[in-house]
mmCIF file of C-alpha atoms in Angstrom:
data_model
loop_
_atom_site.group_PDB
_atom_site.id
_atom_site.type_symbol
_atom_site.label_atom_id
_atom_site.label_comp_id
_atom_site.label_asym_id
_atom_site.label_seq_id
_atom_site.Cartn_x
_atom_site.Cartn_y
_atom_site.Cartn_z
ATOM 1 C CA MET V 956 0.000 0.000 0.000
ATOM 2 C CA GLN V 957 1.180 3.519 -0.804
ATOM 3 C CA ALA V 958 0.204 5.324 2.405
ATOM 4 C CA VAL V 959 0.363 9.100 2.777
ATOM 5 C CA SER V 960 -2.536 9.648 5.161
ATOM 6 C CA ASP V 961 -5.289 7.572 6.644
ATOM 7 C CA GLU V 962 -7.724 10.377 5.783
ATOM 8 C CA TRP V 963 -9.064 10.138 2.253
ATOM 9 C CA THR V 964 -9.885 13.346 0.415
ATOM 10 C CA GLY V 965 -11.581 13.613 -2.953
ATOM 11 C CA LYS V 966 -12.744 10.847 -5.233
ATOM 12 C CA ALA V 967 -12.107 7.146 -4.737
ATOM 13 C CA PHE V 968 -12.322 4.389 -7.327
ATOM 14 C CA LEU V 969 -11.862 0.648 -7.071
ATOM 15 C CA LEU V 970 -10.894 -1.644 -9.915
ATOM 16 C CA VAL V 971 -11.891 -5.193 -8.911
ATOM 17 C CA ASP V 972 -10.125 -7.806 -11.057
ATOM 18 C CA LEU V 973 -11.069 -11.461 -10.531
ATOM 19 C CA ASP V 974 -7.981 -13.664 -10.389
ATOM 20 C CA ALA V 975 -7.681 -16.313 -13.141
ATOM 21 C CA PHE V 976 -11.455 -16.227 -13.082
ATOM 22 C CA PHE V 977 -12.555 -19.075 -15.356
ATOM 23 C CA ALA V 978 -9.940 -21.426 -13.905
ATOM 24 C CA SER V 979 -10.843 -20.350 -10.347
ATOM 25 C CA VAL V 980 -14.497 -21.197 -10.934
ATOM 26 C CA GLU V 981 -13.515 -24.599 -12.298
ATOM 27 C CA GLN V 982 -11.403 -25.219 -9.177
ATOM 28 C CA LEU V 983 -14.324 -24.073 -7.033
ATOM 29 C CA ASP V 984 -16.633 -26.560 -8.736
ATOM 30 C CA HIS V 985 -14.011 -29.336 -8.698
ATOM 31 C CA PRO V 986 -12.401 -29.270 -5.220
ATOM 32 C CA ASP V 987 -9.909 -31.968 -6.193
ATOM 33 C CA TRP V 988 -8.480 -29.557 -8.820
ATOM 34 C CA ARG V 989 -7.469 -26.968 -6.223
ATOM 35 C CA GLY V 990 -3.739 -26.404 -6.011
ATOM 36 C CA LYS V 991 -3.247 -28.064 -9.401
ATOM 37 C CA PRO V 992 -2.549 -26.506 -12.821
ATOM 38 C CA VAL V 993 -5.882 -25.970 -14.583
ATOM 39 C CA ILE V 994 -6.256 -24.681 -18.150
ATOM 40 C CA VAL V 995 -9.571 -23.524 -19.589
ATOM 41 C CA GLY V 996 -9.608 -23.526 -23.367
ATOM 42 C CA GLY V 997 -9.682 -25.505 -26.558
ATOM 43 C CA GLN V 998 -7.974 -28.822 -27.013
ATOM 44 C CA ALA V 999 -4.467 -29.095 -28.366
ATOM 45 C CA GLY V 1000 -4.429 -30.587 -31.835
ATOM 46 C CA LYS V 1001 -7.705 -28.824 -32.659
ATOM 47 C CA ARG V 1002 -6.223 -25.325 -33.004
ATOM 48 C CA GLY V 1003 -7.586 -24.369 -29.598
ATOM 49 C CA VAL V 1004 -6.270 -21.523 -27.505
ATOM 50 C CA VAL V 1005 -6.005 -20.940 -23.761
ATOM 51 C CA SER V 1006 -8.878 -18.816 -22.440
ATOM 52 C CA THR V 1007 -7.330 -18.586 -18.999
ATOM 53 C CA CYS V 1008 -5.339 -20.739 -16.615
ATOM 54 C CA SER V 1009 -4.766 -21.096 -12.890
ATOM 55 C CA TYR V 1010 -1.729 -19.594 -11.219
ATOM 56 C CA GLU V 1011 -0.355 -23.102 -10.808
ATOM 57 C CA ALA V 1012 -0.338 -23.398 -14.615
ATOM 58 C CA ARG V 1013 1.131 -19.911 -15.022
ATOM 59 C CA ALA V 1014 4.127 -21.067 -13.027
ATOM 60 C CA TYR V 1015 4.954 -23.261 -16.050
ATOM 61 C CA GLY V 1016 4.753 -20.300 -18.436
ATOM 62 C CA VAL V 1017 1.196 -20.890 -19.662
ATOM 63 C CA ARG V 1018 -0.643 -17.676 -20.560
ATOM 64 C CA SER V 1019 -4.033 -16.587 -21.889
ATOM 65 C CA ALA V 1020 -4.379 -16.585 -25.709
ATOM 66 C CA MET V 1021 -1.489 -19.066 -26.008
ATOM 67 C CA PRO V 1022 -2.012 -21.876 -28.539
ATOM 68 C CA SER V 1023 -3.152 -24.962 -26.659
ATOM 69 C CA VAL V 1024 -0.451 -27.088 -28.242
ATOM 70 C CA THR V 1025 2.181 -24.780 -26.707
ATOM 71 C CA ALA V 1026 0.457 -24.847 -23.306
ATOM 72 C CA GLU V 1027 0.322 -28.637 -23.390
ATOM 73 C CA ARG V 1028 4.037 -28.805 -24.073
ATOM 74 C CA LEU V 1029 4.858 -26.391 -21.225
ATOM 75 C CA CYS V 1030 2.545 -28.075 -18.716
ATOM 76 C CA PRO V 1031 1.902 -31.679 -19.777
ATOM 77 C CA ASP V 1032 0.232 -32.605 -16.478
ATOM 78 C CA ALA V 1033 -2.332 -29.791 -16.552
ATOM 79 C CA ILE V 1034 -6.036 -30.440 -16.088
ATOM 80 C CA TRP V 1035 -7.930 -29.191 -19.154
ATOM 81 C CA SER V 1036 -11.496 -27.916 -19.061
ATOM 82 C CA SER V 1037 -13.806 -26.485 -21.688
ATOM 83 C CA ALA V 1038 -15.403 -23.141 -20.855
ATOM 84 C CA HIS V 1039 -18.713 -23.037 -18.957
ATOM 85 C CA PHE V 1040 -19.882 -19.496 -19.611
ATOM 86 C CA ASP V 1041 -23.257 -19.795 -17.915
ATOM 87 C CA ARG V 1042 -21.511 -20.737 -14.684
ATOM 88 C CA TYR V 1043 -18.956 -17.919 -15.025
ATOM 89 C CA HIS V 1044 -21.733 -15.378 -15.585
ATOM 90 C CA GLU V 1045 -23.541 -16.721 -12.526
ATOM 91 C CA VAL V 1046 -20.515 -16.202 -10.245
ATOM 92 C CA SER V 1047 -19.720 -12.854 -11.865
ATOM 93 C CA ALA V 1048 -23.267 -11.659 -11.154
ATOM 94 C CA GLN V 1049 -22.877 -12.612 -7.476
ATOM 95 C CA ILE V 1050 -19.707 -10.537 -7.252
ATOM 96 C CA LEU V 1051 -21.326 -7.559 -8.957
ATOM 97 C CA ASP V 1052 -24.100 -7.742 -6.365
ATOM 98 C CA ILE V 1053 -21.456 -7.591 -3.615
ATOM 99 C CA MET V 1054 -20.033 -4.457 -5.213
ATOM 100 C CA ARG V 1055 -23.475 -2.852 -5.607
ATOM 101 C CA ASP V 1056 -23.991 -3.307 -1.875
ATOM 102 C CA GLU V 1057 -21.270 -0.656 -1.448
ATOM 103 C CA SER V 1058 -22.227 1.769 -4.237
ATOM 104 C CA PRO V 1059 -24.635 1.890 -7.194
ATOM 105 C CA LEU V 1060 -21.952 3.565 -9.305
ATOM 106 C CA LEU V 1061 -20.585 0.417 -10.933
ATOM 107 C CA GLU V 1062 -19.083 0.004 -14.396
ATOM 108 C CA ARG V 1063 -18.651 -3.540 -15.624
ATOM 109 C CA VAL V 1064 -15.613 -3.682 -17.906
ATOM 110 C CA SER V 1065 -15.791 -7.413 -18.621
ATOM 111 C CA ILE V 1066 -17.005 -10.630 -17.021
ATOM 112 C CA ASP V 1067 -14.064 -10.524 -14.576
ATOM 113 C CA GLU V 1068 -13.396 -6.812 -14.101
ATOM 114 C CA ALA V 1069 -15.365 -3.774 -12.877
ATOM 115 C CA PHE V 1070 -14.889 -0.216 -11.598
ATOM 116 C CA LEU V 1071 -16.703 1.086 -8.518
ATOM 117 C CA ASP V 1072 -16.985 4.694 -7.335
ATOM 118 C CA ILE V 1073 -16.784 4.681 -3.520
ATOM 119 C CA SER V 1074 -15.911 8.359 -3.023
ATOM 120 C CA PRO V 1075 -16.311 9.206 0.707
ATOM 121 C CA GLY V 1076 -19.560 10.915 1.583
ATOM 122 C CA ARG V 1077 -21.494 9.762 -1.463
ATOM 123 C CA PHE V 1078 -22.820 6.448 -0.148
ATOM 124 C CA SER V 1079 -20.654 5.669 2.883
ATOM 125 C CA LYS V 1080 -18.571 7.369 5.570
ATOM 126 C CA GLU V 1081 -16.087 4.507 5.697
ATOM 127 C CA SER V 1082 -12.601 4.853 4.250
ATOM 128 C CA PRO V 1083 -12.142 3.418 0.725
ATOM 129 C CA PRO V 1084 -9.556 0.841 1.911
ATOM 130 C CA GLN V 1085 -12.037 -0.516 4.456
ATOM 131 C CA ILE V 1086 -14.658 -0.935 1.736
ATOM 132 C CA ALA V 1087 -12.129 -2.628 -0.551
ATOM 133 C CA GLU V 1088 -11.129 -5.062 2.191
ATOM 134 C CA ARG V 1089 -14.760 -5.978 2.851
ATOM 135 C CA ILE V 1090 -15.420 -6.637 -0.852
ATOM 136 C CA GLN V 1091 -12.319 -8.803 -0.997
ATOM 137 C CA ARG V 1092 -13.411 -10.856 2.024
ATOM 138 C CA ARG V 1093 -16.905 -11.390 0.641
ATOM 139 C CA VAL V 1094 -15.559 -12.462 -2.754
ATOM 140 C CA ASP V 1095 -13.230 -14.876 -0.989
ATOM 141 C CA ASP V 1096 -16.239 -16.312 0.865
ATOM 142 C CA LEU V 1097 -17.727 -17.249 -2.527
ATOM 143 C CA GLY V 1098 -14.711 -19.451 -3.208
ATOM 144 C CA VAL V 1099 -12.779 -17.266 -5.675
ATOM 145 C CA THR V 1100 -10.369 -14.368 -5.169
ATOM 146 C CA CYS V 1101 -9.930 -10.876 -6.557
ATOM 147 C CA SER V 1102 -7.186 -8.277 -6.728
ATOM 148 C CA ILE V 1103 -8.204 -4.675 -6.101
ATOM 149 C CA GLY V 1104 -6.668 -1.327 -6.947
ATOM 150 C CA CYS V 1105 -7.905 1.644 -4.897
ATOM 151 C CA ALA V 1106 -7.048 5.171 -6.039
ATOM 152 C CA THR V 1107 -8.339 8.657 -6.790
ATOM 153 C CA SER V 1108 -8.741 7.968 -10.525
ATOM 154 C CA LYS V 1109 -9.731 5.087 -12.762
ATOM 155 C CA VAL V 1110 -6.374 4.830 -14.509
ATOM 156 C CA VAL V 1111 -4.379 4.615 -11.265
ATOM 157 C CA ALA V 1112 -6.854 2.108 -9.792
ATOM 158 C CA LYS V 1113 -6.443 -0.024 -12.923
ATOM 159 C CA ILE V 1114 -2.650 0.016 -12.703
ATOM 160 C CA ALA V 1115 -2.761 -0.653 -8.962
ATOM 161 C CA SER V 1116 -4.947 -3.737 -9.402
ATOM 162 C CA PHE V 1117 -2.072 -5.539 -11.157
ATOM 163 C CA GLN V 1118 0.546 -4.908 -8.481
ATOM 164 C CA ASN V 1119 -0.230 -7.659 -5.964
ATOM 165 C CA LYS V 1120 -1.902 -10.537 -7.761
ATOM 166 C CA PRO V 1121 -3.445 -12.840 -6.813
ATOM 167 C CA ASN V 1122 -5.715 -11.773 -3.941
ATOM 168 C CA GLY V 1123 -3.912 -8.480 -3.436
ATOM 169 C CA LEU V 1124 -5.050 -5.001 -2.427
ATOM 170 C CA THR V 1125 -3.004 -1.987 -3.508
ATOM 171 C CA VAL V 1126 -4.085 1.409 -2.167
ATOM 172 C CA VAL V 1127 -2.699 4.583 -3.728
ATOM 173 C CA TYR V 1128 -3.610 7.370 -1.302
ATOM 174 C CA PRO V 1129 -4.394 10.909 -2.470
ATOM 175 C CA GLY V 1130 -1.148 12.744 -3.156
ATOM 176 C CA SER V 1131 0.978 9.632 -3.658
ATOM 177 C CA GLU V 1132 0.113 9.076 -7.338
ATOM 178 C CA PRO V 1133 3.302 10.558 -8.879
ATOM 179 C CA GLY V 1134 5.618 8.532 -6.662
ATOM 180 C CA PHE V 1135 3.596 5.359 -7.293
ATOM 181 C CA LEU V 1136 3.537 5.760 -11.082
ATOM 182 C CA ALA V 1137 6.946 7.298 -11.858
ATOM 183 C CA PRO V 1138 9.200 4.183 -11.768
ATOM 184 C CA MET V 1139 6.827 1.923 -13.684
ATOM 185 C CA PRO V 1140 7.553 1.019 -17.339
ATOM 186 C CA CYS V 1141 5.341 2.720 -19.914
ATOM 187 C CA ARG V 1142 3.761 -0.628 -20.793
ATOM 188 C CA SER V 1143 2.072 -0.545 -17.366
ATOM 189 C CA MET V 1144 -0.146 2.291 -18.609
ATOM 190 C CA PRO V 1145 -3.463 1.158 -20.149
ATOM 191 C CA GLY V 1146 -3.507 2.111 -23.819
ATOM 192 C CA ILE V 1147 0.236 1.677 -24.388
ATOM 193 C CA GLY V 1148 1.054 -1.450 -26.346
ATOM 194 C CA SER V 1149 4.370 -2.812 -27.565
ATOM 195 C CA ARG V 1150 4.429 -0.611 -30.664
ATOM 196 C CA SER V 1151 3.713 2.608 -28.755
ATOM 197 C CA ALA V 1152 6.253 1.640 -26.087
ATOM 198 C CA GLN V 1153 8.880 1.073 -28.765
ATOM 199 C CA ARG V 1154 8.226 4.498 -30.311
ATOM 200 C CA LEU V 1155 8.404 6.152 -26.888
ATOM 201 C CA GLN V 1156 11.713 4.403 -26.229
ATOM 202 C CA GLU V 1157 13.133 5.967 -29.396
ATOM 203 C CA PHE V 1158 12.723 9.329 -27.627
ATOM 204 C CA GLY V 1159 14.231 8.035 -24.384
ATOM 205 C CA ILE V 1160 10.847 7.645 -22.673
ATOM 206 C CA THR V 1161 10.771 4.307 -20.865
ATOM 207 C CA THR V 1162 8.955 5.028 -17.582
ATOM 208 C CA ILE V 1163 5.603 6.576 -16.703
ATOM 209 C CA GLY V 1164 7.503 9.313 -14.847
ATOM 210 C CA GLU V 1165 9.331 10.252 -18.059
ATOM 211 C CA LEU V 1166 6.042 10.139 -19.960
ATOM 212 C CA SER V 1167 4.483 12.546 -17.443
ATOM 213 C CA THR V 1168 7.013 15.272 -18.342
ATOM 214 C CA ALA V 1169 7.316 14.591 -22.066
ATOM 215 C CA ASN V 1170 6.784 17.324 -24.642
ATOM 216 C CA LEU V 1171 3.414 17.090 -26.381
ATOM 217 C CA ASP V 1172 5.153 17.593 -29.754
ATOM 218 C CA VAL V 1173 6.876 14.258 -29.123
ATOM 219 C CA LEU V 1174 3.692 12.495 -27.994
ATOM 220 C CA ARG V 1175 1.285 13.681 -30.703
ATOM 221 C CA PRO V 1176 2.771 11.535 -33.514
ATOM 222 C CA ILE V 1177 2.416 8.513 -31.218
ATOM 223 C CA PHE V 1178 -0.978 9.102 -29.558
ATOM 224 C CA GLY V 1179 -2.611 11.631 -31.895
ATOM 225 C CA ILE V 1180 -5.479 13.570 -30.307
ATOM 226 C CA ASN V 1181 -5.038 11.532 -27.100
ATOM 227 C CA ALA V 1182 -1.499 12.812 -26.466
ATOM 228 C CA GLU V 1183 -2.442 15.281 -23.724
ATOM 229 C CA ALA V 1184 -4.810 12.797 -22.051
ATOM 230 C CA MET V 1185 -2.063 10.137 -21.972
ATOM 231 C CA ARG V 1186 0.400 12.571 -20.398
ATOM 232 C CA ASP V 1187 -2.206 13.585 -17.818
ATOM 233 C CA ARG V 1188 -2.854 9.948 -16.936
ATOM 234 C CA ALA V 1189 0.877 9.454 -16.471
ATOM 235 C CA ARG V 1190 0.551 12.197 -13.840
ATOM 236 C CA GLY V 1191 -2.365 10.390 -12.211
ATOM 237 C CA ILE V 1192 -4.886 12.843 -13.661
ATOM 238 C CA ASP V 1193 -7.938 11.120 -15.123
ATOM 239 C CA PRO V 1194 -11.295 12.976 -15.132
ATOM 240 C CA ARG V 1195 -13.277 9.983 -16.380
ATOM 241 C CA GLU V 1196 -16.182 8.944 -14.186
ATOM 242 C CA VAL V 1197 -17.650 5.473 -13.715
ATOM 243 C CA GLU V 1198 -20.049 4.845 -16.590
ATOM 244 C CA VAL V 1199 -23.090 3.075 -15.219
ATOM 245 C CA ASP V 1200 -24.604 1.061 -18.047
ATOM 246 C CA THR V 1201 -27.565 -1.118 -17.211
ATOM 247 C CA GLU V 1202 -28.491 -1.997 -20.781
ATOM 248 C CA THR V 1203 -27.159 -4.890 -22.816
ATOM 249 C CA LYS V 1204 -26.141 -3.655 -26.260
ATOM 250 C CA SER V 1205 -26.076 -7.033 -27.990
ATOM 251 C CA VAL V 1206 -26.071 -10.775 -27.346
ATOM 252 C CA SER V 1207 -23.845 -12.999 -29.463
ATOM 253 C CA HIS V 1208 -22.117 -16.360 -29.595
ATOM 254 C CA GLU V 1209 -19.219 -17.560 -31.709
ATOM 255 C CA LEU V 1210 -17.360 -20.822 -32.197
ATOM 256 C CA THR V 1211 -13.910 -21.702 -33.548
ATOM 257 C CA PHE V 1212 -13.720 -25.015 -35.427
ATOM 258 C CA SER V 1213 -10.989 -27.631 -35.272
ATOM 259 C CA GLU V 1214 -11.121 -28.032 -39.056
ATOM 260 C CA ASP V 1215 -12.007 -25.290 -41.511
ATOM 261 C CA LEU V 1216 -15.566 -25.212 -42.809
ATOM 262 C CA THR V 1217 -15.440 -25.257 -46.603
ATOM 263 C CA THR V 1218 -19.026 -25.937 -47.669
ATOM 264 C CA ARG V 1219 -22.211 -23.942 -47.331
ATOM 265 C CA GLU V 1220 -23.852 -26.890 -45.599
ATOM 266 C CA GLU V 1221 -21.235 -26.791 -42.833
ATOM 267 C CA ILE V 1222 -21.571 -23.032 -42.360
ATOM 268 C CA GLU V 1223 -25.355 -23.299 -42.177
ATOM 269 C CA ALA V 1224 -25.070 -26.091 -39.612
ATOM 270 C CA ALA V 1225 -22.868 -23.813 -37.504
ATOM 271 C CA ILE V 1226 -25.476 -21.034 -37.796
ATOM 272 C CA ASP V 1227 -28.128 -23.463 -36.512
ATOM 273 C CA ILE V 1228 -26.105 -24.113 -33.357
ATOM 274 C CA LEU V 1229 -25.067 -20.524 -32.689
ATOM 275 C CA ALA V 1230 -28.472 -18.955 -33.310
ATOM 276 C CA SER V 1231 -30.017 -21.473 -30.904
ATOM 277 C CA LYS V 1232 -27.562 -20.405 -28.201
ATOM 278 C CA VAL V 1233 -28.227 -16.726 -28.855
ATOM 279 C CA GLY V 1234 -31.987 -17.281 -28.727
ATOM 280 C CA ARG V 1235 -31.721 -19.061 -25.392
ATOM 281 C CA ARG V 1236 -29.597 -16.306 -23.853
ATOM 282 C CA LEU V 1237 -31.980 -13.636 -25.129
ATOM 283 C CA ARG V 1238 -34.931 -15.391 -23.521
ATOM 284 C CA ARG V 1239 -33.084 -15.778 -20.237
ATOM 285 C CA LYS V 1240 -32.476 -12.011 -20.233
ATOM 286 C CA ASP V 1241 -36.048 -11.183 -21.336
ATOM 287 C CA LEU V 1242 -34.596 -9.444 -24.376
ATOM 288 C CA ALA V 1243 -35.439 -9.379 -28.067
ATOM 289 C CA GLY V 1244 -33.853 -7.498 -30.931
ATOM 290 C CA HIS V 1245 -34.242 -6.816 -34.609
ATOM 291 C CA THR V 1246 -30.653 -6.351 -35.890
ATOM 292 C CA LEU V 1247 -29.018 -9.642 -36.875
ATOM 293 C CA THR V 1248 -25.245 -9.925 -37.404
ATOM 294 C CA LEU V 1249 -23.317 -12.783 -39.017
ATOM 295 C CA LYS V 1250 -19.542 -12.938 -38.548
ATOM 296 C CA LEU V 1251 -17.094 -15.186 -40.397
ATOM 297 C CA ARG V 1252 -13.371 -15.452 -39.738
ATOM 298 C CA TYR V 1253 -11.346 -17.137 -42.449
ATOM 299 C CA SER V 1254 -8.282 -19.374 -42.345
ATOM 300 C CA ASP V 1255 -6.051 -16.342 -43.033
ATOM 301 C CA LEU V 1256 -7.618 -14.725 -39.903
ATOM 302 C CA SER V 1257 -9.378 -12.030 -41.945
ATOM 303 C CA ARG V 1258 -12.898 -11.235 -40.767
ATOM 304 C CA ARG V 1259 -16.116 -10.223 -42.523
ATOM 305 C CA THR V 1260 -19.483 -9.326 -41.054
ATOM 306 C CA ALA V 1261 -22.943 -8.744 -42.491
ATOM 307 C CA GLN V 1262 -26.110 -7.361 -40.939
ATOM 308 C CA CYS V 1263 -29.803 -7.235 -41.692
ATOM 309 C CA SER V 1264 -32.942 -5.942 -39.995
ATOM 310 C CA LEU V 1265 -35.633 -8.373 -38.918
ATOM 311 C CA PRO V 1266 -39.291 -7.368 -39.337
ATOM 312 C CA ALA V 1267 -39.873 -7.303 -35.568
ATOM 313 C CA ASN V 1268 -38.003 -7.811 -32.310
ATOM 314 C CA THR V 1269 -37.412 -11.497 -31.701
ATOM 315 C CA ALA V 1270 -35.772 -13.957 -29.332
ATOM 316 C CA ASP V 1271 -36.692 -16.935 -31.532
ATOM 317 C CA GLU V 1272 -33.858 -18.740 -33.304
ATOM 318 C CA THR V 1273 -36.275 -20.106 -35.907
ATOM 319 C CA VAL V 1274 -36.675 -16.510 -37.072
ATOM 320 C CA MET V 1275 -32.938 -15.737 -36.928
ATOM 321 C CA ILE V 1276 -31.651 -18.869 -38.653
ATOM 322 C CA PRO V 1277 -33.100 -18.423 -42.175
ATOM 323 C CA ARG V 1278 -32.137 -14.748 -42.282
ATOM 324 C CA ALA V 1279 -28.592 -15.493 -41.086
ATOM 325 C CA LYS V 1280 -28.263 -18.100 -43.838
ATOM 326 C CA GLU V 1281 -29.320 -15.493 -46.400
ATOM 327 C CA LEU V 1282 -26.408 -13.330 -45.242
ATOM 328 C CA VAL V 1283 -23.859 -16.045 -46.009
ATOM 329 C CA ASP V 1284 -23.780 -15.205 -49.729
ATOM 330 C CA THR V 1285 -22.872 -11.584 -48.994
ATOM 331 C CA ILE V 1286 -19.579 -12.439 -47.231
ATOM 332 C CA TRP V 1287 -18.637 -15.970 -48.357
ATOM 333 C CA ARG V 1288 -17.662 -17.496 -51.682
ATOM 334 C CA THR V 1289 -17.682 -21.195 -52.501
ATOM 335 C CA GLY V 1290 -14.432 -22.772 -51.407
ATOM 336 C CA ASP V 1291 -13.460 -20.116 -48.847
ATOM 337 C CA ALA V 1292 -12.151 -21.800 -45.678
ATOM 338 C CA VAL V 1293 -13.935 -20.567 -42.555
ATOM 339 C CA ARG V 1294 -12.275 -20.877 -39.139
ATOM 340 C CA LEU V 1295 -14.890 -19.166 -36.938
ATOM 341 C CA VAL V 1296 -18.608 -18.388 -37.180
ATOM 342 C CA GLY V 1297 -20.502 -15.919 -34.973
ATOM 343 C CA VAL V 1298 -24.158 -14.883 -34.716
ATOM 344 C CA GLY V 1299 -25.465 -11.899 -32.768
ATOM 345 C CA ILE V 1300 -28.632 -9.895 -32.121
ATOM 346 C CA SER V 1301 -28.815 -6.201 -31.209
ATOM 347 C CA GLY V 1302 -31.353 -3.411 -31.571
ATOM 348 C CA PHE V 1303 -33.140 -3.628 -28.216
ATOM 349 C CA ASP V 1304 -34.820 -0.238 -28.581
ATOM 350 C CA ASP V 1305 -38.534 -1.052 -28.193
ATOM 351 C CA ARG V 1306 -38.253 -2.219 -24.603
ATOM 352 C CA GLU V 1307 -41.971 -2.456 -23.973
ATOM 353 C CA GLU V 1308 -42.141 -5.241 -26.523
ATOM 354 C CA GLN V 1309 -39.511 -7.398 -24.828
ATOM 355 C CA MET V 1310 -40.656 -8.236 -21.343
ATOM 356 C CA GLY V 1311 -43.273 -10.884 -22.040
ATOM 357 C CA LEU V 1312 -41.671 -14.159 -23.005
ATOM 358 C CA PHE V 1313 -44.661 -15.440 -24.975
ATOM 359 C CA GLU V 1314 -45.758 -12.194 -26.635
ATOM 360 C CA GLU V 1315 -46.075 -12.143 -30.414
ATOM 361 C CA SER V 1316 -43.260 -9.601 -30.782
ATOM 362 C CA VAL V 1317 -40.830 -12.073 -29.204
ATOM 363 C CA PHE V 1318 -42.001 -15.176 -31.053
ATOM 364 C CA GLU V 1319 -42.978 -13.801 -34.431
ATOM 365 C CA GLN V 1320 -42.760 -17.289 -35.932
ATOM 366 C CA GLY V 1321 -41.686 -20.744 -34.814
ATOM 367 C CA SER V 1322 -42.958 -22.923 -31.987
ATOM 368 C CA PRO V 1323 -42.914 -20.996 -28.694
ATOM 369 C CA GLU V 1324 -44.339 -23.885 -26.671
ATOM 370 C CA ILE V 1325 -41.619 -26.300 -27.793
ATOM 371 C CA ILE V 1326 -38.839 -23.753 -27.300
ATOM 372 C CA ALA V 1327 -40.126 -22.756 -23.856
ATOM 373 C CA ALA V 1328 -40.387 -26.406 -22.812
ATOM 374 C CA ALA V 1329 -36.814 -27.049 -23.961
ATOM 375 C CA ASP V 1330 -35.641 -23.993 -22.000
ATOM 376 C CA GLN V 1331 -37.283 -25.313 -18.844
ATOM 377 C CA VAL V 1332 -35.606 -28.708 -19.190
ATOM 378 C CA ARG V 1333 -32.206 -27.085 -19.776
ATOM 379 C CA ASP V 1334 -32.664 -24.787 -16.789
ATOM 380 C CA ARG V 1335 -33.224 -27.808 -14.588
ATOM 381 C CA PHE V 1336 -30.882 -30.419 -16.034
ATOM 382 C CA GLY V 1337 -28.225 -28.466 -17.941
ATOM 383 C CA GLU V 1338 -27.569 -27.247 -21.471
ATOM 384 C CA GLY V 1339 -26.991 -30.721 -22.886
ATOM 385 C CA ALA V 1340 -30.264 -32.176 -21.631
ATOM 386 C CA VAL V 1341 -32.165 -31.281 -24.821
ATOM 387 C CA LYS V 1342 -30.754 -31.033 -28.331
ATOM 388 C CA PHE V 1343 -32.653 -30.366 -31.536
ATOM 389 C CA GLY V 1344 -31.607 -32.117 -34.709
ATOM 390 C CA ARG V 1345 -30.128 -28.915 -36.078
ATOM 391 C CA GLU V 1346 -27.716 -28.798 -33.123
ATOM 392 C CA LEU V 1347 -26.277 -32.284 -33.715
ATOM 393 C CA LYS V 1348 -24.803 -31.768 -37.186
ATOM 394 C CA MET V 1349 -21.598 -30.088 -35.987
ATOM 395 C CA GLU V 1350 -21.184 -31.945 -32.692
ATOM 396 C CA GLY V 1351 -17.521 -32.534 -31.960
ATOM 397 C CA ARG V 1352 -16.288 -30.078 -34.603
ATOM 398 C CA GLY V 1353 -15.476 -27.227 -32.207
ATOM 399 C CA THR V 1354 -12.027 -26.610 -30.741
ATOM 400 C CA GLY V 1355 -13.505 -25.966 -27.314
ATOM 401 C CA SER V 1356 -12.687 -22.265 -27.804
ATOM 402 C CA ALA V 1357 -16.125 -20.676 -27.788
ATOM 403 C CA GLY V 1358 -17.180 -17.209 -26.812
ATOM 404 C CA ASN V 1359 -20.326 -15.411 -25.830
ATOM 405 C CA ASN V 1360 -20.666 -11.724 -25.305
ATOM 406 C CA ASP V 1361 -23.059 -9.051 -24.148
ATOM 407 C CA GLY V 1362 -21.493 -6.308 -26.251
ATOM 408 C CA GLU V 1363 -19.998 -6.051 -29.707
ATOM 409 C CA LEU V 1364 -19.827 -9.160 -31.858
#
């Protein structure tokens, strides 16, 4: 902790970062996996990648986004698990509720990361470190851990959250920001990647302290219109507030395949599976939308997307599927090798049409009784309890590297 005074003045932000979250949830659900290297991701040999891994696996050099074949070579005794996103969202929601108990000013950054405004006097008279410690204890009681950065600005809280992982708390008291930031390498600053760091180094700027005093004429070619903001952040100055966003912008699901899809039949079979997953998630959220997006990623890693408007808001995959298949011709040519397929729905503007699960606007076509019955069985017995014929065609073709998202596709 960077202590200057026990009395906190001004704003206070927390950045709560869940430690190795997917792997931690798997260890929570499998007690015999605790203390062992666990990797969540796609299988080696099927072009899978590591989604995340436990700290025991990281000790072997395994990292997120690493090809699974590399991870398997580094840690041959690791326990591998496919991702269980419904479970991760469930635990994430519990942690967000813990944070909302302290302040309603919460900004979810991702499934495992969120900002919280706990400025003294707004919702509590307690000191920010006390609040951070209580959140950390309550998260620990759930069976997972988090690392927290506590500071007077979002950027410093973000940097602080990485300093004592896992299960660490780093407090940067008001007035101590320059001393905390100055010795850190520029790469520690959010928004500075390897290329920007290399260009800064060409001007002799290697630390955040050096960045904080750099001439704007040097920084503008590197950061453009953000040059002054980046220098301010290097000084610990960040006027950004927590952005409370209670609305889901889109719901999507995508799947990477172990072997490229080269025929229209295969791509359409993938659309069947993905649209069914999107429809189920929409219904669970009591949402429906009218903007349909199809995404294809090719073997050369290039990406193309296409969109269309549906005649009415829907959460019914039997409405989405035929329209998504019509989009295929706009972004795919016969023989193109497809590595990944994604389907998403957005356009949740007519909210009054979305709240009733069996209203006509939600199920414009299809068989609502059958779909609702299948949802009920899956809720009780798990996602694999019911499968329609359209979902069986591509069974076993995935790498295990799947993704779902409540945001951009």
